[in-house]
PDB file of C-alpha atoms and ligand atoms in Angstrom:
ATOM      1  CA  UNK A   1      90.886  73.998 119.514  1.00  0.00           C
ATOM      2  CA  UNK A   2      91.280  74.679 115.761  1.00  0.00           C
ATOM      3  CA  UNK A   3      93.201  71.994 114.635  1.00  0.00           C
ATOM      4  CA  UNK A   4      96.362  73.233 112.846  1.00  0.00           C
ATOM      5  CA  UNK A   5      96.410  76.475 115.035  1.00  0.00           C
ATOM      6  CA  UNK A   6      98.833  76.846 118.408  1.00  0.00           C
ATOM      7  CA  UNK A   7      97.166  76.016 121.170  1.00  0.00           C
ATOM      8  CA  UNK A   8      99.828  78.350 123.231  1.00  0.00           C
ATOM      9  CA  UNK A   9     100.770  81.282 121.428  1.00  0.00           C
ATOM     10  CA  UNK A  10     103.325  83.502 122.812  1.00  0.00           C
ATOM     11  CA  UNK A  11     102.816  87.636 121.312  1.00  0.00           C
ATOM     12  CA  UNK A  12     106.795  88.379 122.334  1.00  0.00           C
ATOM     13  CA  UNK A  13     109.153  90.948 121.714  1.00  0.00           C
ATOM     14  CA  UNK A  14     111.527  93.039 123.948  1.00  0.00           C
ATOM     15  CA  UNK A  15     111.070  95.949 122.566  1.00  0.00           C
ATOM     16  CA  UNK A  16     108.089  98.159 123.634  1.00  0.00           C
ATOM     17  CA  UNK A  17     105.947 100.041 121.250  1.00  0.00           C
ATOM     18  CA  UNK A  18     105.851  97.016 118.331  1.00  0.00           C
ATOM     19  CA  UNK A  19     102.321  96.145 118.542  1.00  0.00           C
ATOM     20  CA  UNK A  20     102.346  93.489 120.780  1.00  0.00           C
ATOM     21  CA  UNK A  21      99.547  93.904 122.731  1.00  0.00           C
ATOM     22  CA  UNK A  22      97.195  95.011 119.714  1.00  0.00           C
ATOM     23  CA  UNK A  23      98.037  91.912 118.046  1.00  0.00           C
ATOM     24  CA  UNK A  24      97.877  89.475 121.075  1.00  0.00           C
ATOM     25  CA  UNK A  25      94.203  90.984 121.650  1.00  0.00           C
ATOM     26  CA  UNK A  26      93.287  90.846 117.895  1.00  0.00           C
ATOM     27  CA  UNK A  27      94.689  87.703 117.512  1.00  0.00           C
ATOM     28  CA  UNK A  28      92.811  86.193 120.473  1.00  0.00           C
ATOM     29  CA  UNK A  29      89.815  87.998 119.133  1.00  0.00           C
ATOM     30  CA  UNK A  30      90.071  85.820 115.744  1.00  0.00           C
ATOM     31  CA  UNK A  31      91.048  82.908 117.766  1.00  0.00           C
ATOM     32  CA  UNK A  32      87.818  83.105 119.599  1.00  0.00           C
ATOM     33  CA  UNK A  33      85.766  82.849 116.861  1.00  0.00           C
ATOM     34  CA  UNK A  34      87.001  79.307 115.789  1.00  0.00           C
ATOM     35  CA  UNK A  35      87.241  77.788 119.475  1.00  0.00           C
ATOM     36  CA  UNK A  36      86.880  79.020 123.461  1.00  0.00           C
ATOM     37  CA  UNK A  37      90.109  81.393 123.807  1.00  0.00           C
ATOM     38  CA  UNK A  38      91.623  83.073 126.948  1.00  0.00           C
ATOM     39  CA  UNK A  39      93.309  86.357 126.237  1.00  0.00           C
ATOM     40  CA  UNK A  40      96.534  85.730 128.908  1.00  0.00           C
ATOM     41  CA  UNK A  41      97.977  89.038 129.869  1.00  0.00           C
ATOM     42  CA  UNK A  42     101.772  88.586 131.502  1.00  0.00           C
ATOM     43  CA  UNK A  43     102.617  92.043 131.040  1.00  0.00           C
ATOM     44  CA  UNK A  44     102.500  94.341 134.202  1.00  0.00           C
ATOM     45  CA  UNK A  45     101.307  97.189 133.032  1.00  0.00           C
ATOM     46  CA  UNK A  46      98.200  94.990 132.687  1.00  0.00           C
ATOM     47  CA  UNK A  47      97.317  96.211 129.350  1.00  0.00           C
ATOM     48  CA  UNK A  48      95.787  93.724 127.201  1.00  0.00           C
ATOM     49  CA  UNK A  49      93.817  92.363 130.322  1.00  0.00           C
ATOM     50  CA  UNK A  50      92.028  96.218 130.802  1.00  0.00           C
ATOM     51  CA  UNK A  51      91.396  96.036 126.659  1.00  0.00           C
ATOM     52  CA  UNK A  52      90.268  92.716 126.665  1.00  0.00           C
ATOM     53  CA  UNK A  53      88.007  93.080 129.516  1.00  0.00           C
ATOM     54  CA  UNK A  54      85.908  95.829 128.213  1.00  0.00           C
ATOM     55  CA  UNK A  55      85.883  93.811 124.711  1.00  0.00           C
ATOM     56  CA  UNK A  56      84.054  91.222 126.829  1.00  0.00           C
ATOM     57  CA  UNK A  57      86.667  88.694 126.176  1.00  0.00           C
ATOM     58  CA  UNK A  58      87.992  85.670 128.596  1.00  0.00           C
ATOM     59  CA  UNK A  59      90.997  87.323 130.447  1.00  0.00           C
ATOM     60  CA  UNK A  60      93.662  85.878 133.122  1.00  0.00           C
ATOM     61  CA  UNK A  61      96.383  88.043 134.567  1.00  0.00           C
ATOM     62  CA  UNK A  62      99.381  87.353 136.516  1.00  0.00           C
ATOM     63  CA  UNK A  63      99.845  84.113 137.824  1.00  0.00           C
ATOM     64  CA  UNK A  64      96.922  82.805 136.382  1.00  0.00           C
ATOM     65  CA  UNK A  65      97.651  83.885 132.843  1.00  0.00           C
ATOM     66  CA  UNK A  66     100.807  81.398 133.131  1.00  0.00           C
ATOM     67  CA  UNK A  67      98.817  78.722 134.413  1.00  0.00           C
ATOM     68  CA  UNK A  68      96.238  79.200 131.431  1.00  0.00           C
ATOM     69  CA  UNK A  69      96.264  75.374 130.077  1.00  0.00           C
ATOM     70  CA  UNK A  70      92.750  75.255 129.360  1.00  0.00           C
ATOM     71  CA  UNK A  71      91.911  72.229 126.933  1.00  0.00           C
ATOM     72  CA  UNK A  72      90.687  72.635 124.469  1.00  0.00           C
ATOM     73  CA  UNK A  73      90.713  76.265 123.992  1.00  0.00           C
ATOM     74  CA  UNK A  74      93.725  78.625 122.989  1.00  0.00           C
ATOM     75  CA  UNK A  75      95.618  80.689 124.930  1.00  0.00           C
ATOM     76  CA  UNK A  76      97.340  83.944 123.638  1.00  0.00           C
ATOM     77  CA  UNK A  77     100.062  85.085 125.981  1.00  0.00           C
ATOM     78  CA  UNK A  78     100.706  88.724 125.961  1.00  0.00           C
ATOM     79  CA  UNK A  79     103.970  89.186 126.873  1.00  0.00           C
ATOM     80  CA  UNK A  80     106.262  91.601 128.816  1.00  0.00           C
ATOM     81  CA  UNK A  81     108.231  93.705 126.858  1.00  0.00           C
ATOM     82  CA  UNK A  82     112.134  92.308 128.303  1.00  0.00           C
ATOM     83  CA  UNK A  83     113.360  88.698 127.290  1.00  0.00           C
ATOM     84  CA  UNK A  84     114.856  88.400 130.819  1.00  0.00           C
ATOM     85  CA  UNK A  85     111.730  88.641 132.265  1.00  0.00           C
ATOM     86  CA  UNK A  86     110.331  86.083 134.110  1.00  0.00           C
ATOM     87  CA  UNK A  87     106.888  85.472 133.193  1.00  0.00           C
ATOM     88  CA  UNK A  88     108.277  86.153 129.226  1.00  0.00           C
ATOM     89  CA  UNK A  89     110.627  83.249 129.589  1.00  0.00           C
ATOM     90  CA  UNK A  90     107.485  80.877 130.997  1.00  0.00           C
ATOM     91  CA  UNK A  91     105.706  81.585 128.477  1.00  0.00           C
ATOM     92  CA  UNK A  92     108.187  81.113 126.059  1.00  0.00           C
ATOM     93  CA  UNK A  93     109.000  77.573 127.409  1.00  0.00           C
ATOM     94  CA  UNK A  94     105.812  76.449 127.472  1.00  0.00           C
ATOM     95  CA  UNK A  95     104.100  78.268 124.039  1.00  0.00           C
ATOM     96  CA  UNK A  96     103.336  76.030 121.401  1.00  0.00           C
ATOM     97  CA  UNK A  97     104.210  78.842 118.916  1.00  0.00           C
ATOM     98  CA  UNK A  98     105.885  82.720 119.190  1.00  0.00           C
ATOM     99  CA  UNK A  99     104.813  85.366 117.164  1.00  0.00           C
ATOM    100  CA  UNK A 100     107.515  88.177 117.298  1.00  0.00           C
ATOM    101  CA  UNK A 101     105.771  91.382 116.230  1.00  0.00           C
ATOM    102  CA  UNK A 102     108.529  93.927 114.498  1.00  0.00           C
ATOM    103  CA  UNK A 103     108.354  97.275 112.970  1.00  0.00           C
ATOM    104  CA  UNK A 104     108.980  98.022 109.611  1.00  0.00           C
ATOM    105  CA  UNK A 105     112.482  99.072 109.762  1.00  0.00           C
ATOM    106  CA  UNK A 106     115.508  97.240 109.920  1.00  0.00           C
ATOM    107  CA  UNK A 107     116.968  99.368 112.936  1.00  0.00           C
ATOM    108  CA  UNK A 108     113.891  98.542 114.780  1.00  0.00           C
ATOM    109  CA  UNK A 109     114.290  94.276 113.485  1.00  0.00           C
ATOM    110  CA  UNK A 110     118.014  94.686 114.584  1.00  0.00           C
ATOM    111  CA  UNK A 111     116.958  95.708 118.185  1.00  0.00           C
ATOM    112  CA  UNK A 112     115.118  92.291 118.478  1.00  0.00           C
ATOM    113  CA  UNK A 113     118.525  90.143 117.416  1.00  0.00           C
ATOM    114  CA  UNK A 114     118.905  89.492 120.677  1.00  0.00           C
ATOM    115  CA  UNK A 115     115.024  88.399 121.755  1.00  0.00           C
ATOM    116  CA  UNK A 116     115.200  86.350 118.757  1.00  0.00           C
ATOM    117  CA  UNK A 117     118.253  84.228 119.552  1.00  0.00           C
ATOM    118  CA  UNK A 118     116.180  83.539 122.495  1.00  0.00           C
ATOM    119  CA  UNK A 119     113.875  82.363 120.504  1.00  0.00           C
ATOM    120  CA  UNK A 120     115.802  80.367 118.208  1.00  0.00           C
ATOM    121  CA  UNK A 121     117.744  78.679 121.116  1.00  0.00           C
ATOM    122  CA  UNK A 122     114.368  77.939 122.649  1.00  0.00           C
ATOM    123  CA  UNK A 123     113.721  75.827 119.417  1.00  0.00           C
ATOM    124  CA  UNK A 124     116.621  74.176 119.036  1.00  0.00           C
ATOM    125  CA  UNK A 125     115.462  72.601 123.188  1.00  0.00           C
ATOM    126  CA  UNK A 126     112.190  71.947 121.728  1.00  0.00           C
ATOM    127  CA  UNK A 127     112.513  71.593 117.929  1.00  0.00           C
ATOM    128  CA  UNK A 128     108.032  71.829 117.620  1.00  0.00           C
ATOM    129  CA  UNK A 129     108.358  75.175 118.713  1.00  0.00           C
ATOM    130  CA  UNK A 130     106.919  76.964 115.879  1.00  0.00           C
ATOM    131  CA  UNK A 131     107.830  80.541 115.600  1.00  0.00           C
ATOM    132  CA  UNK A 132     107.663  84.091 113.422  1.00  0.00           C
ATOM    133  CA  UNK A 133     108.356  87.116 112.637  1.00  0.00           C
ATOM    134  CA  UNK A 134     105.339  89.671 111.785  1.00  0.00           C
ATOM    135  CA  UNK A 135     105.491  92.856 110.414  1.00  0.00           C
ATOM    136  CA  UNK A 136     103.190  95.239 111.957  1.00  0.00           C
ATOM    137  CA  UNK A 137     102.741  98.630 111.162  1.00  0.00           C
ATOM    138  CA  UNK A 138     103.112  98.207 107.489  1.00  0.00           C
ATOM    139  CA  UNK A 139     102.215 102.131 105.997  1.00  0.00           C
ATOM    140  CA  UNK A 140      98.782 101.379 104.000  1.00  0.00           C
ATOM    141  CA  UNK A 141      99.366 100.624 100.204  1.00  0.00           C
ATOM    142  CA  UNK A 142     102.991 100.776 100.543  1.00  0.00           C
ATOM    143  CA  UNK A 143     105.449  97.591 100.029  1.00  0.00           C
ATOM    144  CA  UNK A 144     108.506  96.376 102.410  1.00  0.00           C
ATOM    145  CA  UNK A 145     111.263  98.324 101.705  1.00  0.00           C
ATOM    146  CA  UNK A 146     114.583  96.018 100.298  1.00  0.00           C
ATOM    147  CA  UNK A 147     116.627  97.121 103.237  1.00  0.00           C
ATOM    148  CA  UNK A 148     113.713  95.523 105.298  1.00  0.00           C
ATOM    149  CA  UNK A 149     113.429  92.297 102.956  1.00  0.00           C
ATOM    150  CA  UNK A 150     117.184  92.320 103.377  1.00  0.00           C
ATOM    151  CA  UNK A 151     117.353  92.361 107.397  1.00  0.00           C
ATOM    152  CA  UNK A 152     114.663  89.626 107.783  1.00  0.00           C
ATOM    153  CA  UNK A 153     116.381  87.599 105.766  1.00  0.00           C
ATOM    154  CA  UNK A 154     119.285  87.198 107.896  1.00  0.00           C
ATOM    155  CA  UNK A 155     117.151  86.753 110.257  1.00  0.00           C
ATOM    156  CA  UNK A 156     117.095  83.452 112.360  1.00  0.00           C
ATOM    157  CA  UNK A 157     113.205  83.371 112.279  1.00  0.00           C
ATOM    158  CA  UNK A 158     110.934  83.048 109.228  1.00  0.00           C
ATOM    159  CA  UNK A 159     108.872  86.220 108.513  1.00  0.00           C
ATOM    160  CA  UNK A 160     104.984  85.308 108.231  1.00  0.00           C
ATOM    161  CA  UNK A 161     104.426  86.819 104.657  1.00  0.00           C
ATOM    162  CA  UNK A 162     101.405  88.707 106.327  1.00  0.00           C
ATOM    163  CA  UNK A 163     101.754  91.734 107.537  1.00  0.00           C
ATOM    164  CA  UNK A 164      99.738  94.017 109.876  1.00  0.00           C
ATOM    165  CA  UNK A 165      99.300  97.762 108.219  1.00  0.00           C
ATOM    166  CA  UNK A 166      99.194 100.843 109.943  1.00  0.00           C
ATOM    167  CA  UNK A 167      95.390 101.175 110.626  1.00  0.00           C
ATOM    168  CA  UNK A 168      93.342 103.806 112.696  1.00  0.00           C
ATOM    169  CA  UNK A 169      90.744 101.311 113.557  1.00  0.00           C
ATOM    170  CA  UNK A 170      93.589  99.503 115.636  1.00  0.00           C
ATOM    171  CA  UNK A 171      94.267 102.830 117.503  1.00  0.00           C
ATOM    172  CA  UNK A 172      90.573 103.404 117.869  1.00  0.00           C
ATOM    173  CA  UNK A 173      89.534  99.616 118.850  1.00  0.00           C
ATOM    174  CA  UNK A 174      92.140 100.392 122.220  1.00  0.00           C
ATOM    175  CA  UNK A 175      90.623 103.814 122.580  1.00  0.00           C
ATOM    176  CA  UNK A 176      87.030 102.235 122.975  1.00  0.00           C
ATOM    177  CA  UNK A 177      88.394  98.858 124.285  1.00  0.00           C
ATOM    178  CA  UNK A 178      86.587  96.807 121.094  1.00  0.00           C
ATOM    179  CA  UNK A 179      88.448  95.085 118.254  1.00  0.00           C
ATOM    180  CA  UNK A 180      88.547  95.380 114.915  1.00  0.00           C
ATOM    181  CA  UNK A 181      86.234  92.368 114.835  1.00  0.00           C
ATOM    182  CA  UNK A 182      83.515  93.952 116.709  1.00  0.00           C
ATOM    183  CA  UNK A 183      83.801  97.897 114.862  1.00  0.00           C
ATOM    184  CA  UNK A 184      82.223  96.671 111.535  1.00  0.00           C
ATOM    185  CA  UNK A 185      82.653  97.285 107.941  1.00  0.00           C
ATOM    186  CA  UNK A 186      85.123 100.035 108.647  1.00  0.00           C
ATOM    187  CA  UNK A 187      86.982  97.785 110.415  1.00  0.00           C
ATOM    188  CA  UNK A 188      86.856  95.113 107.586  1.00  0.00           C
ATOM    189  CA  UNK A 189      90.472  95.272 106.319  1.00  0.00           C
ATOM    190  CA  UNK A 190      91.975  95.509 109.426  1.00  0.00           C
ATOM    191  CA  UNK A 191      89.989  92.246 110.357  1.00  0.00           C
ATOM    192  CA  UNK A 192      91.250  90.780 107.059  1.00  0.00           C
ATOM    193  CA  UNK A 193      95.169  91.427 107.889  1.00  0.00           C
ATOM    194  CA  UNK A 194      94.908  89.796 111.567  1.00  0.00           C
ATOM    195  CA  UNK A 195      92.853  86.648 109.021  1.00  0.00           C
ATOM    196  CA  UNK A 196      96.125  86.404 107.357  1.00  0.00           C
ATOM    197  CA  UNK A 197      98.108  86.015 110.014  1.00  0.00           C
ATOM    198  CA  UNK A 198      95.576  83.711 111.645  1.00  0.00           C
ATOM    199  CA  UNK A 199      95.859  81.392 108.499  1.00  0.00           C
ATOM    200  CA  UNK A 200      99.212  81.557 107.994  1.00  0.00           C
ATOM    201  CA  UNK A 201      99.998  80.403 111.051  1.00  0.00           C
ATOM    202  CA  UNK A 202      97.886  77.025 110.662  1.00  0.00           C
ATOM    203  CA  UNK A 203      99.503  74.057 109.281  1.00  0.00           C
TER     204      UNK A 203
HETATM  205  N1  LIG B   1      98.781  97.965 113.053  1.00  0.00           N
HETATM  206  C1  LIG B   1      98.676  99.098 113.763  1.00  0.00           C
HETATM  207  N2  LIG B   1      98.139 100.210 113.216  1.00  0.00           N
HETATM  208  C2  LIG B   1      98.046 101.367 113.926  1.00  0.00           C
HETATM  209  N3  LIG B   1      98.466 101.516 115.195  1.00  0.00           N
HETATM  210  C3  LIG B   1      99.027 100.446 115.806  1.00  0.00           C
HETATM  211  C4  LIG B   1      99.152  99.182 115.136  1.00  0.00           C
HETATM  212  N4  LIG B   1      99.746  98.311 115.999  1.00  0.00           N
HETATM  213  C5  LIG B   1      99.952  98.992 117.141  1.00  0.00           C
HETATM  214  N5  LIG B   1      99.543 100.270 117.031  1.00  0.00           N
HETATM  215  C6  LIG B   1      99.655 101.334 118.048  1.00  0.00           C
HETATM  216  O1  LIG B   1     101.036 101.419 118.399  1.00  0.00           O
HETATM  217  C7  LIG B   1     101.174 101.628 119.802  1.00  0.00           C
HETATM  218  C8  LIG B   1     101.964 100.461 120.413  1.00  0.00           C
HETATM  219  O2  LIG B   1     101.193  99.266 120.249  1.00  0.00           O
HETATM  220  P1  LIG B   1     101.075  98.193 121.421  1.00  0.00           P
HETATM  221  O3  LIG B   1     100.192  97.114 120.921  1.00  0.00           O
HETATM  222  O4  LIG B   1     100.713  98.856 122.696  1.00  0.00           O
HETATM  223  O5  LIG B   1     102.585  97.682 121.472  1.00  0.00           O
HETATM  224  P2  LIG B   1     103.353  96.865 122.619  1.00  0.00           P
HETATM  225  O6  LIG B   1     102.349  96.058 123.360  1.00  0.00           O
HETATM  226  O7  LIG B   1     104.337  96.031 121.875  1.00  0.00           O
HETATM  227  O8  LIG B   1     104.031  97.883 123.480  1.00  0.00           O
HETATM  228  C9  LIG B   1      99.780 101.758 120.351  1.00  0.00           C
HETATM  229  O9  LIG B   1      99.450 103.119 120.394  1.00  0.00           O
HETATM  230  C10 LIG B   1      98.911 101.033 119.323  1.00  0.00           C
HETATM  231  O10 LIG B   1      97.585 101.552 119.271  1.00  0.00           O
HETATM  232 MG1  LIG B   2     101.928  95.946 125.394  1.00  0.00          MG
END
């Protein structure tokens, strides 16, 4: 593995819709090129595991995806969309670190209060759990509104100061199952935010 980087990351969030799956297969995709990585796709709807296939990337599903521990290479856990589920709570007590992807609005944040108190209490049970917030979804060449800097604030989880902006070439790279990685220089700043995030999240 990387050193510094989560060897377990969890891509959680209860809500649907946030970006969860884009950024657990980006992320992976990133991951990948530092160290073997196996894209592990809890979600039912199976997802992440159909994108990730046809992006030739190492997939697990269902059980399998849970039982992902292989040394030395990371796992990114894409997760169902319900804190009671399951396979979300697994992954959540065995992840190294949770990324929380939100939207850019605080009525959207305020919808994962309760998904992040999971979180937090997780933390306070195992105080290495590393864990953020990330905004995806950011509108290009705009800034975080106040009322958004505001609500993560008072949030129990630190926000990563990355964020993920609102990109076609994220759209597209699901449409033809491909990343941003693979799509070239088009693709370029899109690779660059999921970069930031990657770095930020190394110690
Ligand atoms: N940064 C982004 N820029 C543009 N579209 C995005 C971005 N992140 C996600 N999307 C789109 O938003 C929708 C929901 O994203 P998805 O990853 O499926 O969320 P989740 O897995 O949390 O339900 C999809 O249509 C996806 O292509
Ligand atoms: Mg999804």
């Amino acid at each position: 593995m990387t050193s510094g980087l989560p060897r377990r990351l969890a891509v959680l969030n209860a809500k649907g819709g946030t970006g969860k799956t884009t950024l657990a297969v980006h992320l992976a995709a990133g991951l990948a090129r530092r160290a073997p990585t196996v894209l592990a796709d809890l979600d039912p709807q199976g997802s992440a595991s159909q994108w990730g296939a046809l992006a030739g990337m190492v997939v697990l599903d269902g059980e399998r995806a849970l039982a992902a521990e292989p040394e030395p290479c990371h796992v990114v856990w894409d997760c169902p969309p319900s804190v009671d589920h399951p396979a979300a709570q697994r992954a959540l007590a065995s992840a190294d670190a949770v990324l929380v992807p939100v939207l850019p609005s605080p009525l959207d944040l305020w919808a994962s209060w309760r998904l992040v108190q999971a979180v937090v209490a997780e933390q306070a049970r195992r105080p290495g759990l590393r864990a953020w917030l990330v905004v995806n979804q950011v509108e290009p060449s705009s800034a975080l509104s106040q009322a958004m800097h505001e609500a993560l604030r008072e949030f129990g989880l630190p926000a990563l100061r990355a964020v993920v902006r609102r990109r076609a070439v994220f759209r597209r790279a699901a449409l033809q199952g491909s990343t941003a990685y693979a799509m070239g220089p088009s693709a370029a700043a899109a690779v660059a935010d999921i970069e930031a995030v990657i770095e930020e999240m190394q110690r």
